[in-house]
Short mmCIF file of C-alpha atoms and ligand atoms in Angstrom, two decimals:
data_model
loop_
_atom_site.label_atom_id
_atom_site.label_comp_id
_atom_site.label_asym_id
_atom_site.label_seq_id
_atom_site.Cartn_x
_atom_site.Cartn_y
_atom_site.Cartn_z
CA UNK M 1 19.40 -8.90 2.72
CA UNK M 2 21.73 -7.35 5.22
CA UNK M 3 22.23 -3.88 6.65
CA UNK M 4 24.86 -3.17 9.29
CA UNK M 5 25.06 -0.08 11.39
CA UNK M 6 28.22 0.73 13.41
CA UNK M 7 29.31 3.47 15.75
CA UNK M 8 32.53 4.41 17.51
CA UNK M 9 30.79 6.87 19.80
CA UNK M 10 31.93 5.99 23.35
CA UNK M 11 30.58 3.89 24.94
CA UNK M 12 29.61 2.39 21.62
CA UNK M 13 27.25 -0.10 23.22
CA UNK M 14 24.86 2.82 23.78
CA UNK M 15 23.76 1.96 20.25
CA UNK M 16 21.68 -0.74 21.92
CA UNK M 17 19.74 1.91 23.84
CA UNK M 18 19.29 4.06 20.75
CA UNK M 19 17.97 1.17 18.69
CA UNK M 20 15.95 -0.27 21.59
CA UNK M 21 17.55 -3.62 20.92
CA UNK M 22 19.73 -5.33 23.50
CA UNK M 23 23.25 -6.11 22.19
CA UNK M 24 23.29 -9.52 23.86
CA UNK M 25 20.10 -10.77 22.30
CA UNK M 26 19.09 -11.86 18.83
CA UNK M 27 15.55 -10.80 18.08
CA UNK M 28 13.21 -11.85 15.30
CA UNK M 29 10.22 -9.92 13.97
CA UNK M 30 7.48 -11.21 11.70
CA UNK M 31 6.75 -9.01 8.71
CA UNK M 32 4.11 -9.40 6.02
CA UNK M 33 6.71 -10.68 3.55
CA UNK M 34 9.04 -12.71 5.77
CA UNK M 35 11.13 -12.16 8.89
CA UNK M 36 13.61 -9.62 10.20
CA UNK M 37 16.40 -10.54 12.60
CA UNK M 38 18.40 -8.04 14.66
CA UNK M 39 21.71 -9.03 16.22
CA UNK M 40 25.08 -7.52 17.09
CA UNK M 41 28.18 -8.99 15.40
CA UNK M 42 30.30 -6.82 17.73
CA UNK M 43 29.45 -4.97 20.93
CA UNK M 44 32.47 -3.38 22.57
CA UNK M 45 32.83 -0.03 24.29
CA UNK M 46 35.05 1.18 21.41
CA UNK M 47 32.90 -0.05 18.55
CA UNK M 48 29.48 -1.56 18.27
CA UNK M 49 27.70 -2.94 15.19
CA UNK M 50 24.06 -3.86 14.82
CA UNK M 51 22.86 -5.99 11.92
CA UNK M 52 19.40 -6.12 10.39
CA UNK M 53 18.92 -9.28 8.36
CA UNK M 54 15.80 -9.69 6.23
CA UNK M 55 14.56 -13.07 5.16
CA UNK M 56 12.11 -12.59 2.33
CA UNK M 57 10.06 -15.49 0.99
CA UNK M 58 10.18 -14.99 -2.82
CA UNK M 59 8.01 -17.99 -3.69
CA UNK M 60 5.31 -16.91 -1.25
CA UNK M 61 5.41 -13.41 -2.71
CA UNK M 62 4.95 -14.65 -6.25
CA UNK M 63 2.19 -17.12 -5.42
CA UNK M 64 0.10 -14.60 -3.55
CA UNK M 65 0.86 -11.90 -6.04
CA UNK M 66 -0.11 -14.06 -9.03
CA UNK M 67 -3.53 -14.82 -7.56
CA UNK M 68 -4.14 -11.17 -6.93
CA UNK M 69 -2.73 -9.59 -10.07
CA UNK M 70 0.12 -8.13 -8.05
CA UNK M 71 3.58 -6.86 -8.67
CA UNK M 72 5.78 -9.96 -8.50
CA UNK M 73 5.69 -12.45 -11.35
CA UNK M 74 9.01 -14.30 -11.22
CA UNK M 75 9.94 -17.01 -8.71
CA UNK M 76 13.56 -16.09 -9.22
CA UNK M 77 13.80 -12.44 -8.32
CA UNK M 78 16.38 -10.31 -6.59
CA UNK M 79 14.15 -9.17 -3.71
CA UNK M 80 15.55 -11.54 -1.03
CA UNK M 81 19.11 -10.43 -1.68
CA UNK M 82 19.03 -6.68 -2.19
CA UNK M 83 18.19 -3.54 -0.23
CA UNK M 84 14.74 -2.46 -1.42
CA UNK M 85 11.50 -0.97 -0.14
CA UNK M 86 11.16 -4.12 2.00
CA UNK M 87 14.09 -2.74 3.97
CA UNK M 88 12.24 0.55 4.50
CA UNK M 89 9.21 -1.35 5.78
CA UNK M 90 11.48 -3.35 8.11
CA UNK M 91 13.21 -0.20 9.42
CA UNK M 92 9.83 1.40 10.15
CA UNK M 93 8.64 -1.68 11.99
CA UNK M 94 11.76 -2.94 13.78
CA UNK M 95 13.39 0.41 14.58
CA UNK M 96 10.23 2.52 14.83
CA UNK M 97 11.21 4.21 18.10
CA UNK M 98 14.70 5.03 16.87
CA UNK M 99 13.31 6.28 13.56
CA UNK M 100 11.00 8.66 15.37
CA UNK M 101 13.92 9.93 17.49
CA UNK M 102 12.77 8.73 20.90
CA UNK M 103 14.91 7.11 23.61
CA UNK M 104 13.98 7.44 27.25
CA UNK M 105 17.21 5.85 28.52
CA UNK M 106 19.56 8.15 26.59
CA UNK M 107 17.46 11.27 25.87
CA UNK M 108 20.49 13.48 25.16
CA UNK M 109 22.13 11.02 22.84
CA UNK M 110 19.07 10.92 20.59
CA UNK M 111 19.68 14.53 19.66
CA UNK M 112 23.44 14.22 19.37
CA UNK M 113 25.12 13.60 16.02
CA UNK M 114 27.34 10.53 16.51
CA UNK M 115 29.76 8.85 14.09
CA UNK M 116 27.76 6.20 12.24
CA UNK M 117 28.73 3.90 9.41
CA UNK M 118 26.33 1.73 7.52
CA UNK M 119 27.03 -0.99 5.00
CA UNK M 120 24.65 -2.21 2.35
CA UNK M 121 26.37 -5.16 0.68
CA UNK M 122 23.95 -5.23 -2.27
CA UNK M 123 22.19 -2.03 -3.21
CA UNK M 124 20.36 -1.87 -6.55
CA UNK M 125 21.12 1.55 -7.93
CA UNK M 126 19.66 2.79 -11.17
CA UNK M 127 21.81 5.75 -12.08
CA UNK M 128 24.90 4.11 -10.57
CA UNK M 129 27.42 5.63 -8.22
CA UNK M 130 26.82 9.14 -9.58
CA UNK M 131 23.20 9.04 -8.52
CA UNK M 132 24.13 7.51 -5.16
CA UNK M 133 26.48 10.46 -4.58
CA UNK M 134 23.84 12.94 -5.77
CA UNK M 135 21.54 11.59 -3.09
CA UNK M 136 23.84 11.21 -0.08
CA UNK M 137 26.61 13.79 -0.53
CA UNK M 138 24.31 16.81 -0.07
CA UNK M 139 23.32 15.26 3.26
CA UNK M 140 26.97 15.15 4.36
CA UNK M 141 27.80 11.45 3.94
CA UNK M 142 31.22 10.07 2.99
CA UNK M 143 30.64 7.35 0.42
CA UNK M 144 32.52 4.25 -0.66
CA UNK M 145 30.89 2.26 -3.46
CA UNK M 146 32.07 -0.84 -5.31
CA UNK M 147 30.17 -2.03 -8.38
CA UNK M 148 29.34 -5.75 -8.20
CA UNK M 149 30.14 -7.80 -11.31
CA UNK M 150 27.25 -9.53 -13.07
CA UNK M 151 29.04 -12.85 -12.72
CA UNK M 152 32.49 -13.26 -11.19
CA UNK M 153 33.28 -16.19 -13.49
CA UNK M 154 32.53 -14.10 -16.59
CA UNK M 155 34.30 -10.75 -16.06
CA UNK M 156 33.60 -9.81 -19.70
CA UNK M 157 29.94 -9.46 -18.90
CA UNK M 158 30.78 -6.35 -16.93
CA UNK M 159 29.10 -4.92 -13.89
CA UNK M 160 25.57 -5.29 -12.61
CA UNK M 161 23.37 -2.44 -11.44
CA UNK M 162 24.17 -3.44 -7.87
CA UNK M 163 26.66 -1.62 -5.67
CA UNK M 164 28.28 -2.60 -2.41
CA UNK M 165 28.01 0.57 -0.39
CA UNK M 166 29.43 2.05 2.80
CA UNK M 167 28.12 5.38 4.06
CA UNK M 168 29.61 7.29 6.99
CA UNK M 169 28.52 10.46 8.68
CA UNK M 170 28.37 12.17 12.05
CA UNK M 171 24.63 12.34 12.28
CA UNK M 172 21.69 11.68 14.56
CA UNK M 173 20.59 8.06 14.33
CA UNK M 174 16.98 9.04 13.61
CA UNK M 175 18.11 11.22 10.71
CA UNK M 176 20.20 8.43 9.27
CA UNK M 177 17.29 5.99 9.46
CA UNK M 178 14.98 8.54 7.80
CA UNK M 179 17.48 9.04 4.98
CA UNK M 180 17.65 5.29 4.40
CA UNK M 181 13.88 4.89 4.67
CA UNK M 182 13.28 7.34 1.83
CA UNK M 183 16.36 6.93 -0.33
CA UNK M 184 16.73 3.15 -0.58
CA UNK M 185 13.48 2.72 -2.55
CA UNK M 186 14.47 5.77 -4.60
CA UNK M 187 17.71 4.12 -5.68
CA UNK M 188 16.10 0.76 -6.27
CA UNK M 189 13.28 2.17 -8.38
CA UNK M 190 11.66 -1.25 -8.52
CA UNK M 191 8.12 -2.01 -7.50
CA UNK M 192 7.13 -1.17 -3.98
CA UNK M 193 6.02 -3.91 -1.67
CA UNK M 194 2.84 -1.97 -1.13
CA UNK M 195 1.70 1.57 -0.93
CA UNK M 196 0.25 2.52 2.42
CA UNK M 197 -2.84 4.69 2.47
CA UNK M 198 -0.83 7.58 3.82
CA UNK M 199 2.18 7.36 1.54
CA UNK M 200 2.45 11.09 0.89
CA UNK M 201 2.34 11.80 4.61
CA UNK M 202 5.02 9.20 5.22
CA UNK M 203 7.39 10.68 2.70
CA UNK M 204 6.87 14.18 4.09
CA UNK M 205 7.29 13.02 7.67
CA UNK M 206 10.45 11.03 7.07
CA UNK M 207 11.75 13.77 4.80
CA UNK M 208 11.17 16.43 7.42
CA UNK M 209 14.14 18.71 7.96
CA UNK M 210 16.11 17.56 4.92
CA UNK M 211 14.07 16.72 1.84
CA UNK M 212 12.74 20.24 1.32
CA UNK M 213 16.26 21.61 0.87
CA UNK M 214 17.74 18.64 -0.96
CA UNK M 215 18.98 19.73 -4.42
CA UNK M 216 17.37 16.63 -5.97
CA UNK M 217 14.09 16.71 -4.10
CA UNK M 218 11.94 16.52 -7.27
CA UNK M 219 13.79 13.50 -8.58
CA UNK M 220 13.68 11.82 -5.17
CA UNK M 221 9.95 12.37 -4.91
CA UNK M 222 9.25 11.23 -8.45
CA UNK M 223 11.28 8.08 -8.09
CA UNK M 224 9.85 7.36 -4.65
CA UNK M 225 6.39 7.23 -6.15
CA UNK M 226 7.43 5.54 -9.38
CA UNK M 227 4.55 5.49 -11.79
CA UNK M 228 2.06 6.97 -9.38
CA UNK M 229 2.75 10.41 -10.76
CA UNK M 230 -0.20 12.10 -9.11
CA UNK M 231 1.14 11.26 -5.67
CA UNK M 232 4.52 12.66 -6.63
CA UNK M 233 2.83 15.89 -7.70
CA UNK M 234 1.06 16.13 -4.37
CA UNK M 235 4.25 15.58 -2.44
CA UNK M 236 6.23 18.08 -4.51
CA UNK M 237 3.49 20.69 -4.13
CA UNK M 238 3.60 20.20 -0.38
CA UNK M 239 7.36 20.36 -0.22
CA UNK M 240 7.21 23.65 -2.09
CA UNK M 241 4.51 25.11 0.09
CA UNK M 242 5.38 28.64 1.07
CA UNK M 243 7.81 28.98 -1.81
CA UNK M 244 5.22 29.06 -4.53
CA UNK M 245 1.92 30.43 -3.37
CA UNK M 246 -0.01 28.78 -6.16
CA UNK M 247 -3.48 28.24 -4.74
CA UNK M 248 -4.42 25.77 -7.46
CA UNK M 249 -1.47 23.53 -6.75
CA UNK M 250 -2.33 23.59 -3.11
CA UNK M 251 -5.94 22.74 -3.79
CA UNK M 252 -4.99 19.95 -6.13
CA UNK M 253 -2.58 18.65 -3.55
CA UNK M 254 -5.29 18.55 -0.91
CA UNK M 255 -7.77 16.71 -3.06
CA UNK M 256 -5.21 14.16 -4.17
CA UNK M 257 -4.16 13.67 -0.64
CA UNK M 258 -7.74 12.85 0.24
CA UNK M 259 -7.85 10.38 -2.57
CA UNK M 260 -4.56 8.88 -1.54
CA UNK M 261 -5.80 8.54 2.01
CA UNK M 262 -8.81 6.66 0.80
CA UNK M 263 -7.05 3.47 -0.08
CA UNK M 264 -3.63 2.08 -0.95
CA UNK M 265 -2.95 2.57 -4.63
CA UNK M 266 -1.61 -0.79 -5.70
CA UNK M 267 -3.99 -2.61 -3.40
CA UNK M 268 -6.83 -0.84 -5.14
CA UNK M 269 -5.67 -2.15 -8.51
CA UNK M 270 -5.41 -5.65 -7.10
CA UNK M 271 -8.90 -5.32 -5.71
CA UNK M 272 -10.37 -4.30 -9.06
CA UNK M 273 -8.58 -7.18 -10.79
CA UNK M 274 -9.86 -9.66 -8.20
CA UNK M 275 -13.45 -8.44 -8.49
CA UNK M 276 -13.37 -8.44 -12.30
CA UNK M 277 -12.00 -12.00 -12.25
CA UNK M 278 -14.84 -13.21 -10.01
CA UNK M 279 -17.46 -11.52 -12.18
CA UNK M 280 -16.05 -13.11 -15.31
CA UNK M 281 -15.72 -16.56 -13.82
CA UNK M 282 -19.45 -16.38 -12.97
CA UNK M 283 -20.29 -15.12 -16.49
CA UNK M 284 -21.78 -11.96 -15.05
CA UNK M 285 -22.03 -9.67 -18.06
CA UNK M 286 -24.52 -7.20 -16.60
CA UNK M 287 -23.16 -5.63 -13.44
CA UNK M 288 -24.43 -2.97 -11.08
CA UNK M 289 -21.73 -1.26 -9.00
CA UNK M 290 -23.29 -0.13 -5.74
CA UNK M 291 -21.48 2.79 -4.14
CA UNK M 292 -19.43 3.13 -7.33
CA UNK M 293 -17.70 6.28 -6.02
CA UNK M 294 -15.40 7.80 -8.58
CA UNK M 295 -15.79 4.85 -10.92
CA UNK M 296 -12.71 2.73 -10.18
CA UNK M 297 -14.39 -0.59 -10.88
CA UNK M 298 -16.58 0.72 -13.70
CA UNK M 299 -13.49 1.97 -15.50
CA UNK M 300 -11.82 -1.43 -15.27
CA UNK M 301 -14.99 -3.22 -16.46
CA UNK M 302 -15.78 -0.68 -19.17
CA UNK M 303 -12.42 -1.37 -20.82
CA UNK M 304 -13.26 -5.08 -21.04
CA UNK M 305 -15.69 -5.89 -23.87
CA UNK M 306 -16.90 -8.96 -21.96
CA UNK M 307 -19.14 -6.72 -19.86
CA UNK M 308 -22.32 -5.83 -21.72
CA UNK M 309 -24.12 -3.59 -19.30
CA UNK M 310 -22.79 -1.54 -16.43
CA UNK M 311 -24.54 0.69 -13.99
CA UNK M 312 -22.99 2.71 -11.17
CA UNK M 313 -25.03 4.03 -8.28
CA UNK M 314 -23.76 6.33 -5.59
CA UNK M 315 -25.27 8.72 -3.11
CA UNK M 316 -22.55 11.31 -3.71
CA UNK M 317 -23.19 13.72 -6.57
CA UNK M 318 -19.60 14.90 -6.45
CA UNK M 319 -18.21 11.36 -6.76
CA UNK M 320 -20.53 10.70 -9.71
CA UNK M 321 -19.37 13.87 -11.44
CA UNK M 322 -15.77 12.69 -11.12
CA UNK M 323 -16.75 9.24 -12.38
CA UNK M 324 -18.45 10.85 -15.38
CA UNK M 325 -15.29 12.72 -16.25
CA UNK M 326 -13.00 9.73 -15.73
CA UNK M 327 -15.20 7.51 -17.86
CA UNK M 328 -15.70 10.27 -20.44
CA UNK M 329 -19.42 9.57 -20.36
CA UNK M 330 -20.19 12.62 -22.53
CA UNK M 331 -18.05 11.21 -25.34
CA UNK M 332 -19.57 7.74 -25.43
CA UNK M 333 -21.10 7.16 -28.88
CA UNK M 334 -24.87 6.81 -29.01
CA UNK M 335 -24.93 3.10 -29.76
CA UNK M 336 -22.85 2.43 -26.61
CA UNK M 337 -24.77 4.67 -24.21
CA UNK M 338 -26.86 1.77 -22.94
CA UNK M 339 -23.69 -0.03 -21.91
CA UNK M 340 -22.83 2.38 -19.12
CA UNK M 341 -25.08 4.35 -16.85
CA UNK M 342 -24.47 6.37 -13.72
CA UNK M 343 -27.24 7.23 -11.30
CA UNK M 344 -27.57 8.92 -8.02
CA UNK M 345 -29.28 6.82 -5.39
CA UNK M 346 -29.06 5.47 -1.90
CA UNK M 347 -28.42 1.82 -1.17
CA UNK M 348 -30.75 1.91 1.77
CA UNK M 349 -33.91 2.41 -0.31
CA UNK M 350 -35.64 -0.19 -2.44
CA UNK M 351 -34.95 0.69 -6.03
CA UNK M 352 -36.45 -0.99 -9.12
CA UNK M 353 -33.34 0.00 -11.03
CA UNK M 354 -31.33 -2.59 -9.10
CA UNK M 355 -33.31 -5.48 -10.59
CA UNK M 356 -32.24 -7.45 -13.65
CA UNK M 357 -28.45 -7.60 -13.28
CA UNK M 358 -26.29 -10.73 -13.23
CA UNK M 359 -24.24 -9.35 -10.38
CA UNK M 360 -23.92 -6.55 -7.87
CA UNK M 361 -20.51 -5.32 -6.73
CA UNK M 362 -20.24 -3.52 -3.40
CA UNK M 363 -16.60 -2.51 -3.19
CA UNK M 364 -15.31 -0.89 0.01
CA UNK M 365 -18.74 0.52 0.76
CA UNK M 366 -20.35 -1.33 3.69
CA UNK M 367 -17.84 0.10 6.18
CA UNK M 368 -19.14 3.57 5.27
CA UNK M 369 -22.63 2.72 6.55
CA UNK M 370 -23.90 2.90 10.12
CA UNK M 371 -24.67 -0.57 11.38
CA UNK M 372 -28.44 0.04 11.55
CA UNK M 373 -28.39 1.21 7.91
CA UNK M 374 -26.44 -1.87 6.97
CA UNK M 375 -29.39 -4.03 8.05
CA UNK M 376 -31.68 -2.10 5.67
CA UNK M 377 -29.11 -2.35 2.87
CA UNK M 378 -29.05 -6.15 3.32
CA UNK M 379 -32.80 -6.29 2.70
CA UNK M 380 -32.66 -3.95 -0.28
CA UNK M 381 -29.97 -6.03 -1.96
CA UNK M 382 -30.48 -9.64 -0.87
CA UNK M 383 -34.24 -9.72 -0.35
CA UNK M 384 -35.56 -7.20 -2.85
CA UNK M 385 -33.07 -7.02 -5.78
CA UNK M 386 -31.72 -10.59 -5.32
CA UNK M 387 -29.02 -10.65 -8.01
CA UNK M 388 -27.62 -14.15 -8.70
CA UNK M 389 -24.14 -12.98 -7.64
CA UNK M 390 -23.01 -10.38 -5.09
CA UNK M 391 -19.38 -9.44 -4.50
CA UNK M 392 -18.63 -7.47 -1.35
CA UNK M 393 -15.21 -6.23 -0.27
CA UNK M 394 -14.26 -4.49 2.95
CA UNK M 395 -10.99 -3.83 4.84
CA UNK M 396 -9.64 -6.57 7.07
CA UNK M 397 -9.15 -4.84 10.44
CA UNK M 398 -6.60 -7.44 11.55
CA UNK M 399 -4.19 -6.21 8.87
CA UNK M 400 -4.18 -2.72 10.38
CA UNK M 401 -1.48 -3.92 12.78
CA UNK M 402 0.91 -3.90 9.81
CA UNK M 403 0.31 -0.26 8.86
CA UNK M 404 3.25 1.28 10.71
CA UNK M 405 1.59 4.65 11.13
CA UNK M 406 -1.96 3.61 11.97
CA UNK M 407 -2.55 3.95 15.68
CA UNK M 408 -4.20 1.06 17.46
CA UNK M 409 -7.99 1.25 17.36
CA UNK M 410 -7.99 3.79 14.52
CA UNK M 411 -9.67 3.19 11.16
CA UNK M 412 -7.98 3.51 7.78
CA UNK M 413 -10.30 6.26 6.67
CA UNK M 414 -12.07 8.90 8.68
CA UNK M 415 -15.45 8.10 7.14
CA UNK M 416 -15.34 4.42 8.13
CA UNK M 417 -17.99 3.53 10.69
CA UNK M 418 -16.44 0.16 11.45
CA UNK M 419 -13.70 -2.15 10.22
CA UNK M 420 -14.19 -5.87 10.65
CA UNK M 421 -11.81 -8.71 11.40
CA UNK M 422 -12.12 -11.77 9.20
CA UNK M 423 -14.31 -13.66 11.73
CA UNK M 424 -16.57 -10.61 12.09
CA UNK M 425 -17.09 -10.23 8.34
CA UNK M 426 -17.61 -13.95 7.93
CA UNK M 427 -20.16 -14.13 10.75
CA UNK M 428 -22.15 -11.29 9.18
CA UNK M 429 -21.98 -12.90 5.74
CA UNK M 430 -22.97 -16.36 7.02
CA UNK M 431 -25.94 -15.00 8.88
CA UNK M 432 -27.30 -13.09 5.89
CA UNK M 433 -26.86 -16.15 3.68
CA UNK M 434 -29.09 -18.12 6.04
CA UNK M 435 -31.73 -15.42 5.98
CA UNK M 436 -31.80 -14.79 2.25
CA UNK M 437 -30.81 -18.12 0.64
CA UNK M 438 -27.28 -17.39 -0.56
CA UNK M 439 -23.99 -19.26 -0.20
CA UNK M 440 -20.76 -17.41 0.38
CA UNK M 441 -17.07 -18.01 -0.17
CA UNK M 442 -14.26 -15.78 1.03
CA UNK M 443 -11.05 -14.58 -0.58
CA UNK M 444 -8.29 -12.25 0.58
CA UNK M 445 -7.08 -9.36 -1.56
CA UNK M 446 -3.49 -8.13 -1.39
CA UNK M 447 -0.42 -9.59 0.21
CA UNK M 448 -1.13 -12.16 2.86
CA UNK M 449 0.59 -12.19 6.21
CA UNK M 450 0.38 -15.51 8.03
CA UNK M 451 -0.75 -13.79 11.21
CA UNK M 452 -3.22 -11.15 10.09
CA UNK M 453 -4.24 -12.13 6.57
CA UNK M 454 -4.64 -9.74 3.66
CA UNK M 455 -5.38 -5.99 3.74
CA UNK M 456 -8.78 -6.41 2.11
CA UNK M 457 -11.34 -9.23 2.30
CA UNK M 458 -13.94 -10.30 -0.24
CA UNK M 459 -17.15 -12.30 0.10
CA UNK M 460 -18.57 -13.91 -3.07
CA UNK M 461 -22.29 -14.58 -2.53
CA UNK M 462 -24.18 -16.89 -4.90
CA UNK M 463 -27.98 -17.09 -4.85
CA UNK M 464 -28.74 -20.67 -3.98
CA UNK M 465 -30.97 -21.81 -6.82
CA UNK M 466 -28.20 -20.68 -9.17
CA UNK M 467 -26.02 -23.54 -7.90
CA UNK M 468 -26.31 -27.03 -9.31
N1 SAH A 6 -16.68 1.47 -4.70
C1 SAH A 6 -15.82 2.61 -4.88
C2 SAH A 6 -15.97 3.68 -3.80
C3 SAH A 6 -15.73 3.28 -2.40
S1 SAH A 6 -15.89 4.63 -1.27
C4 SAH A 6 -14.38 2.16 -4.99
O1 SAH A 6 -14.05 1.04 -4.63
O2 SAH A 6 -13.57 2.96 -5.42
C5 SAH A 6 -17.52 4.40 -0.66
C6 SAH A 6 -18.58 4.96 -1.55
O3 SAH A 6 -19.83 4.53 -1.03
C7 SAH A 6 -18.61 6.48 -1.56
O4 SAH A 6 -18.55 6.92 -2.88
C8 SAH A 6 -19.94 6.82 -0.90
O5 SAH A 6 -20.54 7.97 -1.46
C9 SAH A 6 -20.77 5.57 -1.18
N2 SAH A 6 -21.85 5.36 -0.21
C10 SAH A 6 -21.76 5.25 1.12
N3 SAH A 6 -22.97 5.04 1.67
C11 SAH A 6 -23.85 4.99 0.64
C12 SAH A 6 -25.26 4.81 0.54
N4 SAH A 6 -26.01 4.60 1.62
N5 SAH A 6 -25.82 4.81 -0.68
C13 SAH A 6 -25.08 5.00 -1.80
N6 SAH A 6 -23.75 5.17 -1.77
C14 SAH A 6 -23.15 5.19 -0.57
#
């Protein structure tokens, strides 16, 4: 996948300062899904071109994705060859300073519109050239687009949905990168690599100064979020803030934003699928969900007839109320009432109600507890309730390095008391196994980067006498 970026602003080699990449060097960056290379095919005072080349590992994507119920299911897919949301991720990582409009060596130039031309040799574009023009013309770009044939040897087959595109404009580099960051996934309309926890914020930040007034802002927002319609509604409500003083919309936007900030959307689905798979493979039909929150896991398990008895416990009344609504508890017929129960309770108190289940799930909960409470929780669960199987998931702090907007040392959610690296989680798990007679195995959840692992980590604890 290739993107080139050229300027004729004199001296054109200043592009190197703006991009923070030296024209004489080739640089390589590791990304969660492959590598990005930056190099300059030409670097003269009259004209300078920078190239961003992405190498995506399609087989790796599919293998990891298949294990985790993820988005990619075909070994042969177009992702390595086309401009997609992977390119947006690469722009945010490789050109982060330029994207944010900073340049200490050429501070004036950052704020100066300069002639820029970009080429995208293969751009998937649902809606064709018309839609491409709808997106870029209102922003002032001159556009040249050539449809690519499906197969050159069979001209009768007609054209593919891919375009070879050149866009030119006198524009600030940071604006151009923001336009690409938002609009490339919009044109592609395929699955996102992953949704960051702060996706609404990201769209609003990169859309600042142009998206609000774009004639197609609703369509852009809807397509940016694909099927995650709620997030699109939040973003649209925020874009319209001030124009439509609808307090309800604003309120809804705020609460969805909170929810969105809680965890990445697609990662959450992968997490539920991974946990359900573990429960089933251990024949755990009666499951207690500790810290069930708004009922994400319970909903997934409820829809699967394999699970015979489900109980959710949470300390938050408000979360339980939401869970009740989502699971339509009031409408459950009498003969099924036993199958699903929700109760308010704290995980740091011994509770008879925790006894008698095949498994306990503790999904993204431990990091919400103070460390001294965690020690009490361990006793309540592993010493007192002692279910044969315990599944615990928690964020992998090492992966935070890949969230482009998460500052170093910050947690993914404001209520997190800690976030553990893989060795930290494993040390904790190993030590409690020794104390309480369990054995543990670990699995990652989400896309795996060779350096920092997966976004979420899972420990599967089996009570020892349950093993042959
Ligand atoms: N398991 C859910 C929710 C995770 S958010 C999911 O994956 O979607 C963490 C949840 O843990 C919150 O709902 C919070 O109310 C609950 N929680 C935190 N500390 C708790 C405690 N000591 N006792 C019971 N619930 C607790």
